[in-house]
């Protein structure tokens, strides 16, 4: 974990983290990505998922995939996080990974998968969904 995040993670969650598979179109296990949540953010997500309809097939799939693959992990005093073998294997990760901050969570990418995906985004002319961003400006 980069130094700049360590103190904040110590303060917000006493270094307690949850890692799970990524479940959206840009970040799936086959593309080399996992999600890492500080415990309080994970608990918010769990509560949101808990409120989904029990008999809804998509909600059930989400619960099984996201919650079923979640593992507790703790950042050690040197900022290291041991990712479970099952999740490392699922995401095709080896020694080189990239940590990408995503507001309420982190994405952990296999380095080669991140580089390929980043280049794909740079080269893309797909503007699908841009209109849904409203009046966002930078």
mmCIF file of N, CA and C in Angstrom:
data_model
loop_
_atom_site.group_PDB
_atom_site.id
_atom_site.type_symbol
_atom_site.label_atom_id
_atom_site.label_comp_id
_atom_site.label_asym_id
_atom_site.label_seq_id
_atom_site.Cartn_x
_atom_site.Cartn_y
_atom_site.Cartn_z
ATOM 1 N N UNK A 1 0.850 -1.162 0.000
ATOM 2 C CA UNK A 1 0.000 0.000 0.000
ATOM 3 C C UNK A 1 0.903 1.236 0.000
ATOM 4 N N UNK A 2 0.654 2.157 -0.908
ATOM 5 C CA UNK A 2 1.469 3.376 -0.915
ATOM 6 C C UNK A 2 1.395 4.112 0.427
ATOM 7 N N UNK A 3 2.493 4.725 0.803
ATOM 8 C CA UNK A 3 2.606 5.426 2.074
ATOM 9 C C UNK A 3 1.480 6.425 2.289
ATOM 10 N N UNK A 4 1.090 7.143 1.247
ATOM 11 C CA UNK A 4 0.083 8.201 1.404
ATOM 12 C C UNK A 4 -1.274 7.683 1.859
ATOM 13 N N UNK A 5 -1.552 6.385 1.704
ATOM 14 C CA UNK A 5 -2.831 5.814 2.129
ATOM 15 C C UNK A 5 -2.767 5.143 3.495
ATOM 16 N N UNK A 6 -1.602 4.811 3.961
ATOM 17 C CA UNK A 6 -1.470 3.992 5.169
ATOM 18 C C UNK A 6 -2.096 4.634 6.400
ATOM 19 N N UNK A 7 -1.786 5.898 6.652
ATOM 20 C CA UNK A 7 -2.324 6.563 7.836
ATOM 21 C C UNK A 7 -3.847 6.678 7.762
ATOM 22 N N UNK A 8 -4.364 7.016 6.606
ATOM 23 C CA UNK A 8 -5.814 7.123 6.437
ATOM 24 C C UNK A 8 -6.488 5.772 6.674
ATOM 25 N N UNK A 9 -5.896 4.701 6.172
ATOM 26 C CA UNK A 9 -6.471 3.372 6.379
ATOM 27 C C UNK A 9 -6.365 2.935 7.836
ATOM 28 N N UNK A 10 -5.301 3.319 8.501
ATOM 29 C CA UNK A 10 -5.175 3.025 9.931
ATOM 30 C C UNK A 10 -6.285 3.743 10.690
ATOM 31 N N UNK A 11 -6.526 5.002 10.328
ATOM 32 C CA UNK A 11 -7.530 5.816 11.023
ATOM 33 C C UNK A 11 -8.958 5.338 10.735
ATOM 34 N N UNK A 12 -9.278 5.055 9.486
ATOM 35 C CA UNK A 12 -10.667 4.749 9.127
ATOM 36 C C UNK A 12 -11.072 3.310 9.410
ATOM 37 N N UNK A 13 -10.111 2.383 9.384
ATOM 38 C CA UNK A 13 -10.516 0.973 9.521
ATOM 39 C C UNK A 13 -9.507 0.110 10.280
ATOM 40 N N UNK A 14 -8.561 0.730 10.975
ATOM 41 C CA UNK A 14 -7.545 -0.003 11.717
ATOM 42 C C UNK A 14 -6.884 -1.086 10.854
ATOM 43 N N UNK A 15 -6.661 -0.742 9.559
ATOM 44 C CA UNK A 15 -5.980 -1.589 8.583
ATOM 45 C C UNK A 15 -6.779 -2.835 8.189
ATOM 46 N N UNK A 16 -8.061 -2.866 8.530
ATOM 47 C CA UNK A 16 -8.921 -3.991 8.169
ATOM 48 C C UNK A 16 -9.496 -3.755 6.774
ATOM 49 N N UNK A 17 -9.236 -4.672 5.862
ATOM 50 C CA UNK A 17 -9.631 -4.534 4.465
ATOM 51 C C UNK A 17 -10.362 -5.789 3.998
ATOM 52 N N UNK A 18 -11.163 -5.627 2.952
ATOM 53 C CA UNK A 18 -11.851 -6.742 2.315
ATOM 54 C C UNK A 18 -11.459 -6.739 0.843
ATOM 55 N N UNK A 19 -11.047 -7.879 0.342
ATOM 56 C CA UNK A 19 -10.710 -8.013 -1.073
ATOM 57 C C UNK A 19 -11.692 -8.997 -1.701
ATOM 58 N N UNK A 20 -12.106 -8.692 -2.920
ATOM 59 C CA UNK A 20 -13.038 -9.558 -3.638
ATOM 60 C C UNK A 20 -12.834 -9.412 -5.133
ATOM 61 N N UNK A 21 -13.558 -10.206 -5.880
ATOM 62 C CA UNK A 21 -13.488 -10.130 -7.334
ATOM 63 C C UNK A 21 -14.165 -8.848 -7.807
ATOM 64 N N UNK A 22 -13.726 -8.343 -8.922
ATOM 65 C CA UNK A 22 -14.342 -7.162 -9.534
ATOM 66 C C UNK A 22 -15.479 -7.633 -10.422
ATOM 67 N N UNK A 23 -16.580 -6.883 -10.434
ATOM 68 C CA UNK A 23 -17.770 -7.372 -11.133
ATOM 69 C C UNK A 23 -18.402 -6.363 -12.074
ATOM 70 N N UNK A 24 -17.606 -5.637 -12.833
ATOM 71 C CA UNK A 24 -18.224 -4.800 -13.861
ATOM 72 C C UNK A 24 -17.540 -5.007 -15.194
ATOM 73 N N UNK A 25 -18.068 -4.353 -16.224
ATOM 74 C CA UNK A 25 -17.612 -4.609 -17.583
ATOM 75 C C UNK A 25 -16.169 -4.217 -17.839
ATOM 76 N N UNK A 26 -15.625 -3.314 -17.071
ATOM 77 C CA UNK A 26 -14.253 -2.895 -17.350
ATOM 78 C C UNK A 26 -13.247 -3.597 -16.466
ATOM 79 N N UNK A 27 -13.726 -4.327 -15.513
ATOM 80 C CA UNK A 27 -12.816 -4.916 -14.541
ATOM 81 C C UNK A 27 -13.383 -6.250 -14.066
ATOM 82 N N UNK A 28 -13.023 -7.321 -14.729
ATOM 83 C CA UNK A 28 -13.472 -8.651 -14.325
ATOM 84 C C UNK A 28 -12.269 -9.521 -14.057
ATOM 85 N N UNK A 29 -12.488 -10.612 -13.411
ATOM 86 C CA UNK A 29 -11.385 -11.503 -13.078
ATOM 87 C C UNK A 29 -10.523 -11.847 -14.268
ATOM 88 N N UNK A 30 -11.151 -12.104 -15.403
ATOM 89 C CA UNK A 30 -10.370 -12.496 -16.568
ATOM 90 C C UNK A 30 -9.492 -11.364 -17.080
ATOM 91 N N UNK A 31 -9.773 -10.119 -16.665
ATOM 92 C CA UNK A 31 -8.940 -9.014 -17.124
ATOM 93 C C UNK A 31 -7.886 -8.630 -16.088
ATOM 94 N N UNK A 32 -7.779 -9.381 -15.008
ATOM 95 C CA UNK A 32 -6.699 -9.163 -14.064
ATOM 96 C C UNK A 32 -6.956 -8.135 -12.989
ATOM 97 N N UNK A 33 -8.180 -8.072 -12.435
ATOM 98 C CA UNK A 33 -8.507 -7.032 -11.461
ATOM 99 C C UNK A 33 -9.266 -7.586 -10.260
ATOM 100 N N UNK A 34 -8.938 -7.041 -9.084
ATOM 101 C CA UNK A 34 -9.668 -7.307 -7.846
ATOM 102 C C UNK A 34 -10.067 -5.978 -7.230
ATOM 103 N N UNK A 35 -11.051 -6.008 -6.344
ATOM 104 C CA UNK A 35 -11.445 -4.810 -5.598
ATOM 105 C C UNK A 35 -11.012 -4.966 -4.152
ATOM 106 N N UNK A 36 -10.504 -3.870 -3.581
ATOM 107 C CA UNK A 36 -10.060 -3.845 -2.196
ATOM 108 C C UNK A 36 -10.780 -2.711 -1.477
ATOM 109 N N UNK A 37 -11.545 -3.052 -0.438
ATOM 110 C CA UNK A 37 -12.344 -2.084 0.298
ATOM 111 C C UNK A 37 -11.845 -1.909 1.719
ATOM 112 N N UNK A 38 -11.782 -0.672 2.228
ATOM 113 C CA UNK A 38 -11.656 -0.483 3.678
ATOM 114 C C UNK A 38 -12.927 -1.054 4.324
ATOM 115 N N UNK A 39 -12.806 -1.652 5.482
ATOM 116 C CA UNK A 39 -13.931 -2.332 6.111
ATOM 117 C C UNK A 39 -15.205 -1.483 6.193
ATOM 118 N N UNK A 40 -15.164 -0.206 6.603
ATOM 119 C CA UNK A 40 -16.409 0.569 6.669
ATOM 120 C C UNK A 40 -17.097 0.725 5.309
ATOM 121 N N UNK A 41 -16.332 0.861 4.242
ATOM 122 C CA UNK A 41 -16.917 0.972 2.902
ATOM 123 C C UNK A 41 -17.528 -0.364 2.472
ATOM 124 N N UNK A 42 -16.861 -1.449 2.822
ATOM 125 C CA UNK A 42 -17.393 -2.772 2.507
ATOM 126 C C UNK A 42 -18.726 -2.992 3.232
ATOM 127 N N UNK A 43 -18.794 -2.580 4.486
ATOM 128 C CA UNK A 43 -20.028 -2.747 5.254
ATOM 129 C C UNK A 43 -21.181 -1.964 4.623
ATOM 130 N N UNK A 44 -20.903 -0.786 4.090
ATOM 131 C CA UNK A 44 -21.933 -0.021 3.370
ATOM 132 C C UNK A 44 -22.414 -0.803 2.155
ATOM 133 N N UNK A 45 -21.475 -1.356 1.406
ATOM 134 C CA UNK A 45 -21.830 -2.141 0.217
ATOM 135 C C UNK A 45 -22.646 -3.370 0.600
ATOM 136 N N UNK A 46 -22.238 -4.056 1.651
ATOM 137 C CA UNK A 46 -22.992 -5.218 2.124
ATOM 138 C C UNK A 46 -24.434 -4.845 2.462
ATOM 139 N N UNK A 47 -24.614 -3.726 3.143
ATOM 140 C CA UNK A 47 -25.964 -3.286 3.503
ATOM 141 C C UNK A 47 -26.793 -2.981 2.265
ATOM 142 N N UNK A 48 -26.183 -2.386 1.263
ATOM 143 C CA UNK A 48 -26.888 -2.103 0.008
ATOM 144 C C UNK A 48 -27.304 -3.403 -0.662
ATOM 145 N N UNK A 49 -26.391 -4.355 -0.724
ATOM 146 C CA UNK A 49 -26.683 -5.642 -1.363
ATOM 147 C C UNK A 49 -27.729 -6.416 -0.564
ATOM 148 N N UNK A 50 -27.678 -6.306 0.746
ATOM 149 C CA UNK A 50 -28.645 -6.992 1.607
ATOM 150 C C UNK A 50 -30.073 -6.542 1.299
ATOM 151 N N UNK A 51 -30.241 -5.314 0.852
ATOM 152 C CA UNK A 51 -31.569 -4.769 0.575
ATOM 153 C C UNK A 51 -32.108 -5.151 -0.808
ATOM 154 N N UNK A 52 -31.287 -5.777 -1.629
ATOM 155 C CA UNK A 52 -31.752 -6.201 -2.952
ATOM 156 C C UNK A 52 -32.753 -7.341 -2.812
ATOM 157 N N UNK A 53 -33.687 -7.462 -3.756
ATOM 158 C CA UNK A 53 -34.691 -8.525 -3.683
ATOM 159 C C UNK A 53 -34.050 -9.914 -3.664
ATOM 160 N N UNK A 54 -34.467 -10.731 -2.736
ATOM 161 C CA UNK A 54 -33.903 -12.061 -2.553
ATOM 162 C C UNK A 54 -34.098 -12.950 -3.773
ATOM 163 N N UNK A 55 -35.235 -12.836 -4.429
ATOM 164 C CA UNK A 55 -35.537 -13.726 -5.548
ATOM 165 C C UNK A 55 -35.100 -13.186 -6.906
ATOM 166 N N UNK A 56 -34.496 -12.023 -6.941
ATOM 167 C CA UNK A 56 -34.011 -11.456 -8.191
ATOM 168 C C UNK A 56 -32.743 -12.199 -8.607
ATOM 169 N N UNK A 57 -32.738 -12.750 -9.828
ATOM 170 C CA UNK A 57 -31.601 -13.561 -10.288
ATOM 171 C C UNK A 57 -30.301 -12.765 -10.346
ATOM 172 N N UNK A 58 -30.370 -11.531 -10.835
ATOM 173 C CA UNK A 58 -29.157 -10.704 -10.934
ATOM 174 C C UNK A 58 -28.613 -10.389 -9.543
ATOM 175 N N UNK A 59 -29.514 -10.114 -8.590
ATOM 176 C CA UNK A 59 -29.085 -9.830 -7.220
ATOM 177 C C UNK A 59 -28.443 -11.069 -6.601
ATOM 178 N N UNK A 60 -29.027 -12.233 -6.863
ATOM 179 C CA UNK A 60 -28.456 -13.472 -6.349
ATOM 180 C C UNK A 60 -27.074 -13.745 -6.917
ATOM 181 N N UNK A 61 -26.933 -13.506 -8.199
ATOM 182 C CA UNK A 61 -25.624 -13.695 -8.843
ATOM 183 C C UNK A 61 -24.593 -12.740 -8.251
ATOM 184 N N UNK A 62 -24.994 -11.496 -8.048
ATOM 185 C CA UNK A 62 -24.096 -10.505 -7.454
ATOM 186 C C UNK A 62 -23.684 -10.935 -6.045
ATOM 187 N N UNK A 63 -24.653 -11.359 -5.237
ATOM 188 C CA UNK A 63 -24.343 -11.806 -3.871
ATOM 189 C C UNK A 63 -23.363 -12.973 -3.895
ATOM 190 N N UNK A 64 -23.647 -13.955 -4.723
ATOM 191 C CA UNK A 64 -22.780 -15.132 -4.763
ATOM 192 C C UNK A 64 -21.371 -14.792 -5.233
ATOM 193 N N UNK A 65 -21.282 -13.978 -6.248
ATOM 194 C CA UNK A 65 -19.989 -13.672 -6.845
ATOM 195 C C UNK A 65 -19.181 -12.696 -5.983
ATOM 196 N N UNK A 66 -19.783 -11.571 -5.640
ATOM 197 C CA UNK A 66 -19.070 -10.518 -4.902
ATOM 198 C C UNK A 66 -18.882 -10.872 -3.433
ATOM 199 N N UNK A 67 -19.977 -11.210 -2.758
ATOM 200 C CA UNK A 67 -19.909 -11.524 -1.333
ATOM 201 C C UNK A 67 -19.256 -12.892 -1.116
ATOM 202 N N UNK A 68 -19.625 -13.851 -1.948
ATOM 203 C CA UNK A 68 -19.090 -15.204 -1.793
ATOM 204 C C UNK A 68 -17.589 -15.304 -1.977
ATOM 205 N N UNK A 69 -17.008 -14.406 -2.722
ATOM 206 C CA UNK A 69 -15.558 -14.422 -2.953
ATOM 207 C C UNK A 69 -14.786 -13.443 -2.080
ATOM 208 N N UNK A 70 -15.494 -12.733 -1.217
ATOM 209 C CA UNK A 70 -14.839 -11.737 -0.369
ATOM 210 C C UNK A 70 -13.992 -12.398 0.713
ATOM 211 N N UNK A 71 -12.838 -11.799 0.977
ATOM 212 C CA UNK A 71 -11.935 -12.289 2.023
ATOM 213 C C UNK A 71 -11.431 -11.119 2.847
ATOM 214 N N UNK A 72 -11.378 -11.336 4.145
ATOM 215 C CA UNK A 72 -10.805 -10.327 5.034
ATOM 216 C C UNK A 72 -9.287 -10.386 4.912
ATOM 217 N N UNK A 73 -8.676 -9.226 4.946
ATOM 218 C CA UNK A 73 -7.218 -9.173 4.985
ATOM 219 C C UNK A 73 -6.822 -7.940 5.775
ATOM 220 N N UNK A 74 -5.627 -7.952 6.267
ATOM 221 C CA UNK A 74 -5.153 -6.847 7.088
ATOM 222 C C UNK A 74 -3.854 -6.315 6.513
ATOM 223 N N UNK A 75 -3.771 -4.998 6.440
ATOM 224 C CA UNK A 75 -2.530 -4.357 6.014
ATOM 225 C C UNK A 75 -1.558 -4.434 7.184
ATOM 226 N N UNK A 76 -0.356 -4.938 6.944
ATOM 227 C CA UNK A 76 0.610 -5.016 8.034
ATOM 228 C C UNK A 76 1.254 -3.650 8.272
ATOM 229 N N UNK A 77 2.133 -3.562 9.249
ATOM 230 C CA UNK A 77 2.721 -2.275 9.638
ATOM 231 C C UNK A 77 3.600 -1.671 8.543
ATOM 232 N N UNK A 78 3.983 -2.466 7.561
ATOM 233 C CA UNK A 78 4.788 -1.958 6.456
ATOM 234 C C UNK A 78 3.955 -1.711 5.207
ATOM 235 N N UNK A 79 2.617 -1.795 5.345
ATOM 236 C CA UNK A 79 1.730 -1.476 4.238
ATOM 237 C C UNK A 79 1.483 -2.616 3.279
ATOM 238 N N UNK A 80 1.880 -3.817 3.650
ATOM 239 C CA UNK A 80 1.671 -4.968 2.771
ATOM 240 C C UNK A 80 0.316 -5.610 3.055
ATOM 241 N N UNK A 81 -0.293 -6.125 1.989
ATOM 242 C CA UNK A 81 -1.564 -6.838 2.094
ATOM 243 C C UNK A 81 -1.384 -8.180 1.400
ATOM 244 N N UNK A 82 -1.656 -9.254 2.111
ATOM 245 C CA UNK A 82 -1.560 -10.585 1.527
ATOM 246 C C UNK A 82 -2.901 -10.936 0.898
ATOM 247 N N UNK A 83 -2.905 -11.068 -0.415
ATOM 248 C CA UNK A 83 -4.119 -11.423 -1.148
ATOM 249 C C UNK A 83 -4.262 -12.940 -1.170
ATOM 250 N N UNK A 84 -5.468 -13.453 -0.924
ATOM 251 C CA UNK A 84 -5.669 -14.906 -0.936
ATOM 252 C C UNK A 84 -5.302 -15.514 -2.293
ATOM 253 N N UNK A 85 -4.721 -16.689 -2.242
ATOM 254 C CA UNK A 85 -4.291 -17.388 -3.460
ATOM 255 C C UNK A 85 -5.439 -17.543 -4.445
ATOM 256 N N UNK A 86 -6.622 -17.897 -3.959
ATOM 257 C CA UNK A 86 -7.775 -18.094 -4.848
ATOM 258 C C UNK A 86 -8.056 -16.839 -5.669
ATOM 259 N N UNK A 87 -8.018 -15.678 -5.037
ATOM 260 C CA UNK A 87 -8.298 -14.430 -5.747
ATOM 261 C C UNK A 87 -7.143 -14.034 -6.659
ATOM 262 N N UNK A 88 -5.909 -14.248 -6.213
ATOM 263 C CA UNK A 88 -4.761 -13.968 -7.085
ATOM 264 C C UNK A 88 -4.836 -14.819 -8.336
ATOM 265 N N UNK A 89 -5.169 -16.072 -8.166
ATOM 266 C CA UNK A 89 -5.282 -16.984 -9.301
ATOM 267 C C UNK A 89 -6.438 -16.568 -10.208
ATOM 268 N N UNK A 90 -7.570 -16.229 -9.624
ATOM 269 C CA UNK A 90 -8.741 -15.806 -10.390
ATOM 270 C C UNK A 90 -8.424 -14.617 -11.288
ATOM 271 N N UNK A 91 -7.651 -13.667 -10.753
ATOM 272 C CA UNK A 91 -7.306 -12.465 -11.508
ATOM 273 C C UNK A 91 -6.020 -12.621 -12.310
ATOM 274 N N UNK A 92 -5.403 -13.784 -12.256
ATOM 275 C CA UNK A 92 -4.182 -14.023 -13.022
ATOM 276 C C UNK A 92 -3.020 -13.171 -12.565
ATOM 277 N N UNK A 93 -2.945 -12.901 -11.267
ATOM 278 C CA UNK A 93 -1.903 -12.008 -10.743
ATOM 279 C C UNK A 93 -0.648 -12.764 -10.369
ATOM 280 N N UNK A 94 0.480 -12.099 -10.638
ATOM 281 C CA UNK A 94 1.758 -12.601 -10.162
ATOM 282 C C UNK A 94 2.371 -11.518 -9.280
ATOM 283 N N UNK A 95 3.643 -11.293 -9.376
ATOM 284 C CA UNK A 95 4.302 -10.350 -8.467
ATOM 285 C C UNK A 95 4.030 -8.885 -8.762
ATOM 286 N N UNK A 96 3.840 -8.512 -10.007
ATOM 287 C CA UNK A 96 3.696 -7.103 -10.352
ATOM 288 C C UNK A 96 2.223 -6.725 -10.460
ATOM 289 N N UNK A 97 1.801 -5.833 -9.547
ATOM 290 C CA UNK A 97 0.424 -5.350 -9.548
ATOM 291 C C UNK A 97 0.415 -3.832 -9.491
ATOM 292 N N UNK A 98 -0.709 -3.262 -9.885
ATOM 293 C CA UNK A 98 -0.930 -1.816 -9.856
ATOM 294 C C UNK A 98 -2.116 -1.556 -8.942
ATOM 295 N N UNK A 99 -1.990 -0.598 -8.045
ATOM 296 C CA UNK A 99 -3.081 -0.205 -7.159
ATOM 297 C C UNK A 99 -3.660 1.101 -7.669
ATOM 298 N N UNK A 100 -4.974 1.108 -7.940
ATOM 299 C CA UNK A 100 -5.642 2.279 -8.499
ATOM 300 C C UNK A 100 -6.731 2.714 -7.531
ATOM 301 N N UNK A 101 -6.634 3.941 -7.008
ATOM 302 C CA UNK A 101 -7.653 4.464 -6.112
ATOM 303 C C UNK A 101 -8.939 4.755 -6.867
ATOM 304 N N UNK A 102 -10.078 4.396 -6.262
ATOM 305 C CA UNK A 102 -11.384 4.581 -6.891
ATOM 306 C C UNK A 102 -12.393 5.163 -5.889
ATOM 307 N N UNK A 103 -12.043 6.243 -5.220
ATOM 308 C CA UNK A 103 -12.886 6.939 -4.250
ATOM 309 C C UNK A 103 -13.151 6.102 -3.002
ATOM 310 N N UNK A 104 -14.038 5.111 -3.061
ATOM 311 C CA UNK A 104 -14.395 4.343 -1.869
ATOM 312 C C UNK A 104 -13.710 2.978 -1.802
ATOM 313 N N UNK A 105 -12.928 2.657 -2.809
ATOM 314 C CA UNK A 105 -12.230 1.372 -2.850
ATOM 315 C C UNK A 105 -10.967 1.529 -3.692
ATOM 316 N N UNK A 106 -10.210 0.457 -3.780
ATOM 317 C CA UNK A 106 -9.051 0.381 -4.656
ATOM 318 C C UNK A 106 -9.294 -0.727 -5.663
ATOM 319 N N UNK A 107 -8.734 -0.584 -6.833
ATOM 320 C CA UNK A 107 -8.653 -1.682 -7.781
ATOM 321 C C UNK A 107 -7.213 -2.169 -7.750
ATOM 322 N N UNK A 108 -7.049 -3.477 -7.706
ATOM 323 C CA UNK A 108 -5.724 -4.086 -7.776
ATOM 324 C C UNK A 108 -5.665 -4.806 -9.114
ATOM 325 N N UNK A 109 -4.752 -4.367 -9.958
ATOM 326 C CA UNK A 109 -4.643 -4.894 -11.322
ATOM 327 C C UNK A 109 -3.343 -5.654 -11.504
ATOM 328 N N UNK A 110 -3.410 -6.728 -12.249
ATOM 329 C CA UNK A 110 -2.207 -7.369 -12.778
ATOM 330 C C UNK A 110 -1.569 -6.313 -13.678
ATOM 331 N N UNK A 111 -0.284 -6.061 -13.526
ATOM 332 C CA UNK A 111 0.367 -4.955 -14.221
ATOM 333 C C UNK A 111 0.150 -4.985 -15.739
ATOM 334 N N UNK A 112 0.325 -6.135 -16.358
ATOM 335 C CA UNK A 112 0.166 -6.222 -17.813
ATOM 336 C C UNK A 112 -1.280 -5.954 -18.223
ATOM 337 N N UNK A 113 -2.230 -6.457 -17.434
ATOM 338 C CA UNK A 113 -3.647 -6.225 -17.739
ATOM 339 C C UNK A 113 -3.979 -4.738 -17.616
ATOM 340 N N UNK A 114 -3.435 -4.066 -16.587
ATOM 341 C CA UNK A 114 -3.675 -2.622 -16.429
ATOM 342 C C UNK A 114 -3.108 -1.861 -17.623
ATOM 343 N N UNK A 115 -1.887 -2.167 -17.995
ATOM 344 C CA UNK A 115 -1.269 -1.458 -19.120
ATOM 345 C C UNK A 115 -2.072 -1.643 -20.404
ATOM 346 N N UNK A 116 -2.539 -2.861 -20.646
ATOM 347 C CA UNK A 116 -3.334 -3.126 -21.849
ATOM 348 C C UNK A 116 -4.673 -2.391 -21.793
ATOM 349 N N UNK A 117 -5.330 -2.429 -20.637
ATOM 350 C CA UNK A 117 -6.631 -1.776 -20.489
ATOM 351 C C UNK A 117 -6.484 -0.262 -20.589
ATOM 352 N N UNK A 118 -5.444 0.287 -19.996
ATOM 353 C CA UNK A 118 -5.206 1.727 -20.071
ATOM 354 C C UNK A 118 -5.001 2.164 -21.521
ATOM 355 N N UNK A 119 -4.231 1.383 -22.276
ATOM 356 C CA UNK A 119 -4.019 1.709 -23.686
ATOM 357 C C UNK A 119 -5.314 1.593 -24.474
ATOM 358 N N UNK A 120 -6.128 0.598 -24.139
ATOM 359 C CA UNK A 120 -7.436 0.438 -24.787
ATOM 360 C C UNK A 120 -8.305 1.673 -24.543
ATOM 361 N N UNK A 121 -8.312 2.189 -23.317
ATOM 362 C CA UNK A 121 -9.109 3.384 -22.995
ATOM 363 C C UNK A 121 -8.578 4.605 -23.740
ATOM 364 N N UNK A 122 -7.269 4.726 -23.827
ATOM 365 C CA UNK A 122 -6.658 5.861 -24.532
ATOM 366 C C UNK A 122 -7.029 5.817 -26.010
ATOM 367 N N UNK A 123 -6.979 4.637 -26.603
ATOM 368 C CA UNK A 123 -7.255 4.477 -28.033
ATOM 369 C C UNK A 123 -8.744 4.497 -28.373
ATOM 370 N N UNK A 124 -9.603 4.340 -27.384
ATOM 371 C CA UNK A 124 -11.038 4.211 -27.624
ATOM 372 C C UNK A 124 -11.670 5.513 -28.095
ATOM 373 N N UNK A 125 -12.585 5.366 -29.031
ATOM 374 C CA UNK A 125 -13.388 6.512 -29.475
ATOM 375 C C UNK A 125 -14.825 6.343 -28.982
ATOM 376 N N UNK A 126 -15.045 5.354 -28.112
ATOM 377 C CA UNK A 126 -16.371 5.073 -27.566
ATOM 378 C C UNK A 126 -16.738 6.129 -26.524
ATOM 379 N N UNK A 127 -17.782 6.870 -26.788
ATOM 380 C CA UNK A 127 -18.263 7.880 -25.846
ATOM 381 C C UNK A 127 -19.598 7.496 -25.230
ATOM 382 N N UNK A 128 -19.916 6.198 -25.255
ATOM 383 C CA UNK A 128 -21.180 5.724 -24.712
ATOM 384 C C UNK A 128 -21.332 6.144 -23.256
ATOM 385 N N UNK A 129 -22.483 6.701 -22.926
ATOM 386 C CA UNK A 129 -22.787 7.094 -21.559
ATOM 387 C C UNK A 129 -22.303 8.474 -21.163
ATOM 388 N N UNK A 130 -21.579 9.158 -22.032
ATOM 389 C CA UNK A 130 -21.049 10.480 -21.689
ATOM 390 C C UNK A 130 -22.179 11.441 -21.344
ATOM 391 N N UNK A 131 -23.295 11.354 -22.069
ATOM 392 C CA UNK A 131 -24.416 12.260 -21.817
ATOM 393 C C UNK A 131 -25.001 12.059 -20.419
ATOM 394 N N UNK A 132 -24.806 10.876 -19.835
ATOM 395 C CA UNK A 132 -25.312 10.610 -18.504
ATOM 396 C C UNK A 132 -24.517 11.319 -17.414
ATOM 397 N N UNK A 133 -23.396 11.908 -17.758
ATOM 398 C CA UNK A 133 -22.559 12.594 -16.775
ATOM 399 C C UNK A 133 -23.044 14.010 -16.479
ATOM 400 N N UNK A 134 -24.068 14.420 -17.200
ATOM 401 C CA UNK A 134 -24.661 15.731 -16.947
ATOM 402 C C UNK A 134 -23.717 16.872 -17.235
ATOM 403 N N UNK A 135 -23.621 17.769 -16.301
ATOM 404 C CA UNK A 135 -22.840 18.990 -16.495
ATOM 405 C C UNK A 135 -21.478 18.913 -15.806
ATOM 406 N N UNK A 136 -20.922 17.730 -15.739
ATOM 407 C CA UNK A 136 -19.623 17.551 -15.124
ATOM 408 C C UNK A 136 -18.566 18.292 -15.943
ATOM 409 N N UNK A 137 -17.773 19.081 -15.253
ATOM 410 C CA UNK A 137 -16.682 19.783 -15.940
ATOM 411 C C UNK A 137 -15.439 19.704 -15.068
ATOM 412 N N UNK A 138 -14.307 19.916 -15.715
ATOM 413 C CA UNK A 138 -13.019 19.825 -15.004
ATOM 414 C C UNK A 138 -12.283 21.130 -15.114
#
